mmCIF file of C-alpha atoms and ligand atoms in Angstrom:
data_model
loop_
_atom_site.group_PDB
_atom_site.id
_atom_site.type_symbol
_atom_site.label_atom_id
_atom_site.label_comp_id
_atom_site.label_asym_id
_atom_site.label_seq_id
_atom_site.Cartn_x
_atom_site.Cartn_y
_atom_site.Cartn_z
ATOM 1 C CA MET H 1 7.102 27.513 0.762
ATOM 2 C CA ASP H 2 3.569 27.588 -0.165
ATOM 3 C CA THR H 3 0.682 29.348 1.677
ATOM 4 C CA ASP H 4 0.450 26.974 3.983
ATOM 5 C CA GLY H 5 3.718 26.824 5.240
ATOM 6 C CA VAL H 6 4.430 23.219 3.978
ATOM 7 C CA THR H 7 8.266 22.970 2.676
ATOM 8 C CA LEU H 8 9.186 22.136 -0.608
ATOM 9 C CA GLY H 9 10.908 18.805 0.642
ATOM 10 C CA LEU H 10 7.409 18.203 1.600
ATOM 11 C CA ILE H 11 5.574 18.941 -1.539
ATOM 12 C CA GLU H 12 8.170 17.215 -3.581
ATOM 13 C CA ILE H 13 7.109 13.928 -1.712
ATOM 14 C CA ALA H 14 3.637 14.639 -2.118
ATOM 15 C CA ASP H 15 4.464 15.305 -5.989
ATOM 16 C CA SER H 16 6.173 12.126 -6.223
ATOM 17 C CA ILE H 17 3.728 10.035 -4.330
ATOM 18 C CA LYS H 18 1.076 11.714 -7.061
ATOM 19 C CA SER H 19 3.489 10.890 -9.967
ATOM 20 C CA MET H 20 4.073 7.522 -8.834
ATOM 21 C CA GLU H 21 7.746 8.146 -8.584
ATOM 22 C CA ILE H 22 7.151 6.772 -4.872
ATOM 23 C CA ARG H 23 4.672 4.065 -5.360
ATOM 24 C CA GLY H 24 3.318 0.875 -3.372
ATOM 25 C CA ALA H 25 1.117 1.262 -0.249
ATOM 26 C CA GLY H 26 4.024 0.421 1.999
ATOM 27 C CA LEU H 27 6.583 2.673 0.859
ATOM 28 C CA ILE H 28 4.097 5.536 0.079
ATOM 29 C CA ALA H 29 3.204 5.451 3.927
ATOM 30 C CA ARG H 30 6.823 5.285 5.107
ATOM 31 C CA SER H 31 7.546 8.264 2.529
ATOM 32 C CA ALA H 32 4.619 10.419 4.389
ATOM 33 C CA ALA H 33 5.705 9.652 7.971
ATOM 34 C CA GLU H 34 9.274 10.708 6.717
ATOM 35 C CA ALA H 35 7.810 14.264 5.077
ATOM 36 C CA LEU H 36 5.960 15.013 8.194
ATOM 37 C CA ARG H 37 9.162 14.101 10.523
ATOM 38 C CA GLN H 38 11.229 16.775 8.212
ATOM 39 C CA GLN H 39 8.426 18.802 8.236
ATOM 40 C CA ALA H 40 8.633 19.137 12.012
ATOM 41 C CA GLN H 41 12.551 19.014 12.176
ATOM 42 C CA GLU H 42 12.619 21.890 9.672
ATOM 43 C CA TYR H 43 10.438 24.441 11.678
ATOM 44 C CA GLN H 44 12.932 26.325 13.839
ATOM 45 C CA GLY H 45 10.377 29.155 15.117
ATOM 46 C CA ASP H 46 8.860 28.821 18.382
ATOM 47 C CA ASP H 47 5.376 29.740 17.360
ATOM 48 C CA LEU H 48 3.210 26.838 18.324
ATOM 49 C CA ALA H 49 0.238 28.120 16.061
ATOM 50 C CA GLU H 50 2.246 28.178 13.055
ATOM 51 C CA LEU H 51 3.818 24.602 13.616
ATOM 52 C CA HIS H 52 0.328 23.180 13.805
ATOM 53 C CA ARG H 53 -0.607 25.159 10.463
ATOM 54 C CA ARG H 54 2.263 24.140 8.830
ATOM 55 C CA LEU H 55 1.541 20.210 9.894
ATOM 56 C CA GLU H 56 -2.335 20.632 9.114
ATOM 57 C CA GLY H 57 -0.991 21.894 5.561
ATOM 58 C CA SER H 58 1.092 18.689 5.199
ATOM 59 C CA ARG H 59 -1.353 16.483 6.461
ATOM 60 C CA ARG H 60 -3.784 17.908 3.576
ATOM 61 C CA SER H 61 -1.344 17.807 0.734
ATOM 62 C CA LEU H 62 0.127 14.323 1.607
ATOM 63 C CA ILE H 63 -3.623 12.787 2.151
ATOM 64 C CA SER H 64 -4.589 14.167 -1.143
ATOM 65 C CA SER H 65 -1.855 13.088 -3.035
ATOM 66 C CA ARG H 66 -3.248 9.443 -3.785
ATOM 67 C CA PRO H 67 -6.848 8.373 -3.034
ATOM 68 C CA THR H 68 -6.827 4.628 -2.260
ATOM 69 C CA ALA H 69 -4.079 3.671 -0.084
ATOM 70 C CA ILE H 70 -5.426 3.741 3.582
ATOM 71 C CA SER H 71 -1.611 2.888 4.321
ATOM 72 C CA LEU H 72 -1.024 6.640 3.693
ATOM 73 C CA TRP H 73 -4.079 7.801 5.674
ATOM 74 C CA ASN H 74 -2.884 5.685 8.644
ATOM 75 C CA ALA H 75 0.757 6.741 8.578
ATOM 76 C CA VAL H 76 -0.086 10.361 8.688
ATOM 77 C CA GLN H 77 -2.679 9.692 11.566
ATOM 78 C CA ALA H 78 -0.586 7.946 13.432
ATOM 79 C CA THR H 79 2.620 10.388 12.813
ATOM 80 C CA LEU H 80 0.366 13.467 14.194
ATOM 81 C CA ARG H 81 -1.200 11.525 17.014
ATOM 82 C CA GLY H 82 -1.380 13.451 20.110
ATOM 83 C CA SER H 83 -0.248 16.685 18.462
ATOM 84 C CA SER H 84 -3.433 18.665 18.783
ATOM 85 C CA LYS H 85 -2.531 18.244 22.964
ATOM 86 C CA ALA H 86 0.924 19.834 22.735
ATOM 87 C CA THR H 87 1.494 23.017 24.658
ATOM 88 C CA GLU H 88 4.943 23.950 23.407
ATOM 89 C CA THR H 89 6.535 23.851 19.874
ATOM 90 C CA GLU H 90 9.489 21.624 21.063
ATOM 91 C CA GLU H 91 6.994 19.235 22.636
ATOM 92 C CA LEU H 92 5.172 18.944 19.363
ATOM 93 C CA ARG H 93 8.411 18.944 17.306
ATOM 94 C CA ALA H 94 9.612 16.120 19.294
ATOM 95 C CA LEU H 95 6.107 14.230 19.251
ATOM 96 C CA VAL H 96 6.005 14.433 15.330
ATOM 97 C CA ILE H 97 9.331 12.844 15.166
ATOM 98 C CA SER H 98 9.399 10.233 17.369
ATOM 99 C CA ASN H 99 5.950 9.289 16.143
ATOM 100 C CA ALA H 100 7.380 8.931 12.738
ATOM 101 C CA ASP H 101 10.367 7.148 13.531
ATOM 102 C CA ARG H 102 8.117 4.596 15.414
ATOM 103 C CA PHE H 103 5.969 4.282 12.409
ATOM 104 C CA ILE H 104 8.686 3.929 9.655
ATOM 105 C CA GLU H 105 10.263 1.335 12.015
ATOM 106 C CA ARG H 106 7.518 -0.849 12.753
ATOM 107 C CA SER H 107 6.422 -0.513 9.021
ATOM 108 C CA SER H 108 9.878 -2.020 7.939
ATOM 109 C CA LYS H 109 10.002 -4.576 10.387
ATOM 110 C CA ALA H 110 6.566 -5.810 9.324
ATOM 111 C CA VAL H 111 7.432 -6.393 6.106
ATOM 112 C CA GLU H 112 10.166 -8.558 7.617
ATOM 113 C CA ILE H 113 8.006 -10.373 9.807
ATOM 114 C CA ILE H 114 5.670 -11.250 7.106
ATOM 115 C CA GLY H 115 8.346 -12.581 5.150
ATOM 116 C CA ARG H 116 9.000 -15.025 7.639
ATOM 117 C CA ILE H 117 5.651 -16.281 8.615
ATOM 118 C CA GLY H 118 4.592 -16.321 4.793
ATOM 119 C CA SER H 119 7.373 -18.137 3.861
ATOM 120 C CA LYS H 120 6.298 -21.341 5.884
ATOM 121 C CA ARG H 121 3.304 -21.565 3.256
ATOM 122 C CA LEU H 122 6.072 -22.003 0.490
ATOM 123 C CA LYS H 123 7.972 -25.426 -0.451
ATOM 124 C CA SER H 124 10.448 -26.177 -2.509
ATOM 125 C CA GLY H 125 9.667 -26.648 -6.100
ATOM 126 C CA MET H 126 6.487 -24.280 -5.919
ATOM 127 C CA ALA H 127 5.591 -22.005 -8.733
ATOM 128 C CA VAL H 128 4.322 -18.539 -7.305
ATOM 129 C CA LEU H 129 1.998 -16.236 -9.139
ATOM 130 C CA THR H 130 2.235 -12.579 -8.061
ATOM 131 C CA HIS H 131 0.620 -9.271 -9.546
ATOM 132 C CA CYS H 132 1.907 -5.863 -9.708
ATOM 133 C CA ASN H 133 4.863 -4.903 -7.438
ATOM 134 C CA SER H 134 4.429 -5.841 -3.564
ATOM 135 C CA LYS H 135 7.319 -5.500 -1.336
ATOM 136 C CA ALA H 136 5.157 -7.740 1.145
ATOM 137 C CA ALA H 137 4.387 -10.116 -1.557
ATOM 138 C CA LEU H 138 8.144 -9.940 -2.341
ATOM 139 C CA GLY H 139 9.561 -10.421 1.130
ATOM 140 C CA VAL H 140 7.736 -13.463 1.659
ATOM 141 C CA ILE H 141 9.293 -15.090 -1.760
ATOM 142 C CA LYS H 142 12.565 -13.864 -0.761
ATOM 143 C CA ALA H 143 12.487 -15.160 2.738
ATOM 144 C CA ALA H 144 11.554 -18.799 1.174
ATOM 145 C CA HIS H 145 14.596 -18.361 -1.221
ATOM 146 C CA ALA H 146 16.708 -17.384 1.730
ATOM 147 C CA ASP H 147 15.704 -20.710 3.373
ATOM 148 C CA GLY H 148 16.985 -22.639 0.325
ATOM 149 C CA LYS H 149 13.849 -23.384 -0.988
ATOM 150 C CA ASP H 150 13.696 -23.701 -4.918
ATOM 151 C CA ILE H 151 10.993 -21.279 -5.767
ATOM 152 C CA SER H 152 9.928 -20.073 -9.038
ATOM 153 C CA VAL H 153 7.488 -17.160 -9.744
ATOM 154 C CA TYR H 154 5.077 -15.746 -12.375
ATOM 155 C CA ALA H 155 4.884 -12.031 -12.405
ATOM 156 C CA THR H 156 2.262 -10.345 -14.314
ATOM 157 C CA GLU H 157 3.150 -7.485 -16.585
ATOM 158 C CA SER H 158 0.452 -5.243 -14.723
ATOM 159 C CA ARG H 159 -0.385 -2.862 -17.394
ATOM 160 C CA PRO H 160 -0.276 0.131 -17.850
ATOM 161 C CA TRP H 161 2.351 0.802 -15.764
ATOM 162 C CA ARG H 162 3.995 -2.455 -15.849
ATOM 163 C CA GLN H 163 5.228 -2.792 -12.292
ATOM 164 C CA GLY H 164 5.661 -6.583 -13.215
ATOM 165 C CA LEU H 165 8.963 -5.549 -14.856
ATOM 166 C CA LEU H 166 10.261 -3.501 -11.509
ATOM 167 C CA THR H 167 8.977 -7.426 -9.798
ATOM 168 C CA VAL H 168 11.182 -9.278 -12.120
ATOM 169 C CA ARG H 169 13.951 -7.341 -12.001
ATOM 170 C CA ASP H 170 13.786 -7.613 -7.808
ATOM 171 C CA LEU H 171 13.560 -11.173 -8.005
ATOM 172 C CA SER H 172 16.335 -11.553 -10.694
ATOM 173 C CA ALA H 173 18.777 -9.480 -8.474
ATOM 174 C CA ALA H 174 17.742 -11.694 -5.717
ATOM 175 C CA GLN H 175 18.698 -14.900 -8.164
ATOM 176 C CA ILE H 176 15.169 -16.025 -7.963
ATOM 177 C CA PRO H 177 13.773 -17.694 -11.335
ATOM 178 C CA SER H 178 10.974 -15.557 -12.670
ATOM 179 C CA THR H 179 8.676 -15.635 -16.071
ATOM 180 C CA LEU H 180 6.684 -12.510 -17.249
ATOM 181 C CA ILE H 181 3.380 -12.979 -18.510
ATOM 182 C CA ILE H 182 0.695 -10.547 -19.795
ATOM 183 C CA ASP H 183 -2.175 -9.848 -17.844
ATOM 184 C CA SER H 184 -4.883 -11.825 -19.780
ATOM 185 C CA ALA H 185 -2.494 -14.628 -19.599
ATOM 186 C CA VAL H 186 -3.468 -15.384 -15.698
ATOM 187 C CA ARG H 187 -6.140 -17.750 -16.404
ATOM 188 C CA TRP H 188 -4.397 -19.973 -18.645
ATOM 189 C CA ILE H 189 -0.848 -20.119 -16.830
ATOM 190 C CA MET H 190 -2.929 -20.724 -13.370
ATOM 191 C CA LYS H 191 -2.588 -24.652 -14.123
ATOM 192 C CA GLU H 192 0.759 -24.419 -13.223
ATOM 193 C CA VAL H 193 0.665 -22.194 -10.108
ATOM 194 C CA ASP H 194 0.869 -23.493 -7.034
ATOM 195 C CA ILE H 195 0.266 -20.287 -4.823
ATOM 196 C CA VAL H 196 -0.904 -16.682 -5.455
ATOM 197 C CA LEU H 197 0.689 -13.979 -3.196
ATOM 198 C CA VAL H 198 -0.593 -10.204 -3.736
ATOM 199 C CA GLY H 199 0.350 -7.443 -1.798
ATOM 200 C CA ALA H 200 -2.677 -4.969 -0.691
ATOM 201 C CA ASP H 201 -3.481 -1.131 -0.440
ATOM 202 C CA THR H 202 -6.307 -1.149 1.616
ATOM 203 C CA ILE H 203 -8.072 -4.113 3.340
ATOM 204 C CA CYS H 204 -11.734 -3.238 4.485
ATOM 205 C CA SER H 205 -13.650 -4.261 7.671
ATOM 206 C CA ASN H 206 -15.833 -6.811 5.836
ATOM 207 C CA GLY H 207 -12.469 -8.332 4.486
ATOM 208 C CA ALA H 208 -12.254 -7.182 1.019
ATOM 209 C CA LEU H 209 -9.041 -6.406 -0.608
ATOM 210 C CA ILE H 210 -8.233 -3.266 -2.444
ATOM 211 C CA ASN H 211 -5.309 -3.896 -4.748
ATOM 212 C CA LYS H 212 -3.695 -3.110 -8.226
ATOM 213 C CA ILE H 213 -6.296 -3.409 -11.151
ATOM 214 C CA GLY H 214 -6.815 -7.118 -12.260
ATOM 215 C CA THR H 215 -6.287 -8.443 -8.958
ATOM 216 C CA SER H 216 -9.828 -9.572 -8.467
ATOM 217 C CA GLN H 217 -9.531 -11.567 -12.119
ATOM 218 C CA VAL H 218 -6.424 -13.090 -10.920
ATOM 219 C CA ALA H 219 -8.575 -14.064 -7.265
ATOM 220 C CA LEU H 220 -10.934 -15.568 -9.529
ATOM 221 C CA ALA H 221 -8.815 -17.558 -11.840
ATOM 222 C CA ALA H 222 -7.278 -19.040 -8.475
ATOM 223 C CA GLU H 223 -10.523 -19.781 -7.150
ATOM 224 C CA GLU H 224 -11.364 -21.727 -10.056
ATOM 225 C CA ALA H 225 -8.395 -23.553 -10.249
ATOM 226 C CA ARG H 226 -8.212 -24.401 -6.603
ATOM 227 C CA VAL H 227 -5.175 -22.592 -5.897
ATOM 228 C CA PRO H 228 -4.611 -20.963 -2.509
ATOM 229 C CA PHE H 229 -4.914 -16.916 -2.955
ATOM 230 C CA ILE H 230 -3.024 -15.394 0.074
ATOM 231 C CA VAL H 231 -2.910 -11.777 0.750
ATOM 232 C CA CYS H 232 0.581 -10.197 2.228
ATOM 233 C CA ALA H 233 -0.349 -6.792 4.145
ATOM 234 C CA GLU H 234 0.940 -4.926 7.215
ATOM 235 C CA THR H 235 -1.714 -4.141 9.755
ATOM 236 C CA TYR H 236 -1.697 -0.435 8.890
ATOM 237 C CA LYS H 237 -3.203 -1.789 5.393
ATOM 238 C CA PHE H 238 -6.493 -2.078 7.214
ATOM 239 C CA SER H 239 -8.937 0.577 7.050
ATOM 240 C CA PRO H 240 -10.766 2.260 10.089
ATOM 241 C CA LYS H 241 -12.552 4.450 7.828
ATOM 242 C CA THR H 242 -14.303 1.342 6.166
ATOM 243 C CA VAL H 243 -15.603 0.559 9.704
ATOM 244 C CA MET H 244 -17.206 4.036 9.853
ATOM 245 C CA GLY H 245 -18.899 3.033 6.429
ATOM 246 C CA GLU H 246 -16.727 4.854 4.120
ATOM 247 C CA LEU H 247 -16.413 3.241 0.646
ATOM 248 C CA VAL H 248 -12.644 3.230 -0.537
ATOM 249 C CA GLU H 249 -12.020 5.585 -3.546
ATOM 250 C CA ILE H 250 -10.864 3.830 -6.423
ATOM 251 C CA GLU H 251 -8.475 6.080 -8.382
ATOM 252 C CA GLU H 252 -8.746 6.624 -11.910
ATOM 253 C CA ARG H 253 -5.874 8.172 -13.670
ATOM 254 C CA ASP H 254 -4.849 9.591 -16.850
ATOM 255 C CA ALA H 255 -6.368 7.836 -20.047
ATOM 256 C CA ARG H 256 -3.122 8.978 -21.810
ATOM 257 C CA GLU H 257 -1.212 6.304 -19.435
ATOM 258 C CA ILE H 258 -3.061 3.688 -21.671
ATOM 259 C CA VAL H 259 -3.200 4.782 -25.048
ATOM 260 C CA ASP H 260 -2.293 7.978 -27.130
ATOM 261 C CA PRO H 261 -5.460 9.560 -27.867
ATOM 262 C CA ARG H 262 -4.428 10.528 -31.532
ATOM 263 C CA GLU H 263 -4.814 6.637 -32.230
ATOM 264 C CA LEU H 264 -8.466 6.438 -31.176
ATOM 265 C CA PRO H 265 -11.452 7.240 -33.632
ATOM 266 C CA ALA H 266 -13.403 10.411 -32.377
ATOM 267 C CA GLY H 267 -15.637 9.921 -29.592
ATOM 268 C CA VAL H 268 -14.192 6.969 -28.071
ATOM 269 C CA LYS H 269 -13.811 7.300 -24.227
ATOM 270 C CA VAL H 270 -11.021 5.589 -22.384
ATOM 271 C CA ARG H 271 -11.188 4.670 -18.683
ATOM 272 C CA ASN H 272 -7.965 4.114 -16.481
ATOM 273 C CA PRO H 273 -8.859 2.689 -13.055
ATOM 274 C CA VAL H 274 -5.965 1.521 -11.397
ATOM 275 C CA PHE H 275 -7.402 -0.188 -8.441
ATOM 276 C CA ASP H 276 -10.294 -2.849 -7.796
ATOM 277 C CA SER H 277 -11.961 -4.885 -5.042
ATOM 278 C CA THR H 278 -11.595 -8.529 -4.325
ATOM 279 C CA PRO H 279 -14.569 -9.898 -1.893
ATOM 280 C CA ALA H 280 -13.537 -11.966 1.164
ATOM 281 C CA GLU H 281 -14.918 -14.861 -0.212
ATOM 282 C CA HIS H 282 -12.111 -15.082 -2.405
ATOM 283 C CA ILE H 283 -9.245 -14.765 -0.077
ATOM 284 C CA ASP H 284 -7.387 -17.920 1.958
ATOM 285 C CA SER H 285 -5.827 -15.647 4.392
ATOM 286 C CA ILE H 286 -4.069 -12.542 5.031
ATOM 287 C CA VAL H 287 -0.575 -12.651 6.081
ATOM 288 C CA THR H 288 0.227 -9.749 8.612
ATOM 289 C CA GLU H 289 2.875 -9.099 11.054
ATOM 290 C CA ILE H 290 0.706 -10.176 13.893
ATOM 291 C CA GLY H 291 0.034 -13.736 11.958
ATOM 292 C CA VAL H 292 -1.669 -15.197 9.338
ATOM 293 C CA VAL H 293 -5.647 -14.025 9.590
ATOM 294 C CA SER H 294 -8.869 -14.649 8.109
ATOM 295 C CA PRO H 295 -10.089 -11.921 5.665
ATOM 296 C CA TYR H 296 -13.270 -11.925 8.131
ATOM 297 C CA ALA H 297 -11.105 -11.046 10.950
ATOM 298 C CA ALA H 298 -10.434 -7.751 9.666
ATOM 299 C CA TYR H 299 -12.551 -5.822 11.968
ATOM 300 C CA GLU H 300 -10.612 -7.323 14.953
ATOM 301 C CA VAL H 301 -7.246 -6.305 13.342
ATOM 302 C CA ILE H 302 -8.629 -2.831 12.820
ATOM 303 C CA VAL H 303 -9.729 -2.519 16.463
ATOM 304 C CA ARG H 304 -6.450 -4.409 18.227
ATOM 305 C CA GLU H 305 -3.908 -3.263 16.086
ATOM 306 C CA LEU H 306 -4.822 0.428 15.138
ATOM 307 C CA GLY H 307 -7.052 1.165 18.261
ATOM 308 C CA GLN H 308 -10.592 2.210 18.956
ATOM 309 C CA GLU H 309 -9.067 5.810 18.424
ATOM 310 C CA SER H 310 -8.325 5.280 14.658
ATOM 311 C CA ILE H 311 -11.898 4.643 14.081
ATOM 312 C CA PHE H 312 -12.908 7.650 15.835
ATOM 313 C CA GLU H 313 -10.532 9.806 13.706
ATOM 314 C CA ALA H 314 -11.789 8.155 10.681
ATOM 315 C CA ASN H 315 -15.241 9.369 11.580
ATOM 316 C CA GLU H 316 -13.588 12.916 11.639
ATOM 317 C CA GLY H 317 -12.258 12.674 8.452
HETATM 318 C C1 RUB L 1 0.738 -1.049 -6.028
HETATM 319 C C2 RUB L 1 -0.134 -2.183 -5.612
HETATM 320 C C3 RUB L 1 0.579 -2.846 -4.980
HETATM 321 C C4 RUB L 1 0.475 -2.266 -3.095
HETATM 322 C C5 RUB L 1 1.401 -3.380 -2.118
HETATM 323 O O1 RUB L 1 0.076 -0.019 -6.687
HETATM 324 O O2 RUB L 1 -1.060 -2.573 -5.782
HETATM 325 O O3 RUB L 1 -0.039 -4.523 -5.101
HETATM 326 O O4 RUB L 1 0.570 -1.511 -2.918
HETATM 327 O O5 RUB L 1 2.316 -2.944 -2.082
HETATM 328 P P1 RUB L 1 0.619 0.942 -7.365
HETATM 329 P P2 RUB L 1 3.212 -2.966 -0.814
HETATM 330 O O6 RUB L 1 2.276 1.040 -8.124
HETATM 331 O O7 RUB L 1 -0.237 1.912 -8.467
HETATM 332 O O8 RUB L 1 1.083 2.158 -6.138
HETATM 333 O O9 RUB L 1 3.431 -4.551 -0.464
HETATM 334 O O10 RUB L 1 4.807 -2.588 -1.300
HETATM 335 O O11 RUB L 1 3.005 -1.950 -0.100
#
């Protein structure tokens, strides 16, 4: 246990999010809710202030584990919502556990519903292109396949972590034909693509999509070729923080993920931004668990689904 009373289990989860053993915005969110749930459950004492202190320590280590996906912040806020009003330890423990359970259940259900809604956009014979590895986007493809539609998929490699390999393995396990391409082949291949489906780490209040680096280039190539560019995103991927004017921090990871520095001449710099921003004007629609929405409806989604309180909380930091 560290000085904030944060348990080893929680530190492990926060570290796994940081090191990307746990990755993908939806899974990160569910894991954070589960970590807080465990933290509340494991505290056996009856010192209310101590449990508050532990949860606050947990909140801080989870939120700082990866900066870009708002799903993490939304999950932590939803799990701890109302906790400051608890007057007894048992009440606080029960509240955090039930909030976490509700978040995890809704989140998993959302991915399922998105699959059902999004699959209506896919017809037999279509070639889909997807970037990185998104459970929500893959859910749509799998739902269409389960409906008996004959779908094939182009999966980008997604350097440097090569999440595209996870995507083709996942598709292959579901017996969906897939073709792996390098990221720079997107514009060349686009003439064979009928629809692009990607996931989201964050959707800003102005409708901009923050997702794996290279997503904006995929969107531009799709637009040029008149191929619909569809985002598959649960409503907790929408950001109340951006309503309050905050800009999304784009995570930059270690340059050694890209190249061994010994291979480079002295003085050469390397940068490794891992997400980018696709403006709303390049997005056809966003498939959420409440239906298909325009990126320009992002503010309404935030107010309706995450609540005005999430905007107040975002202002508090
Ligand atoms: C993953 C990524 C995914 C989104 C959505 O990035 O950009 O497209 O997180 O995924 P990383 P999902 O591998 O760096 O976490 O739909 O599974 O939430």
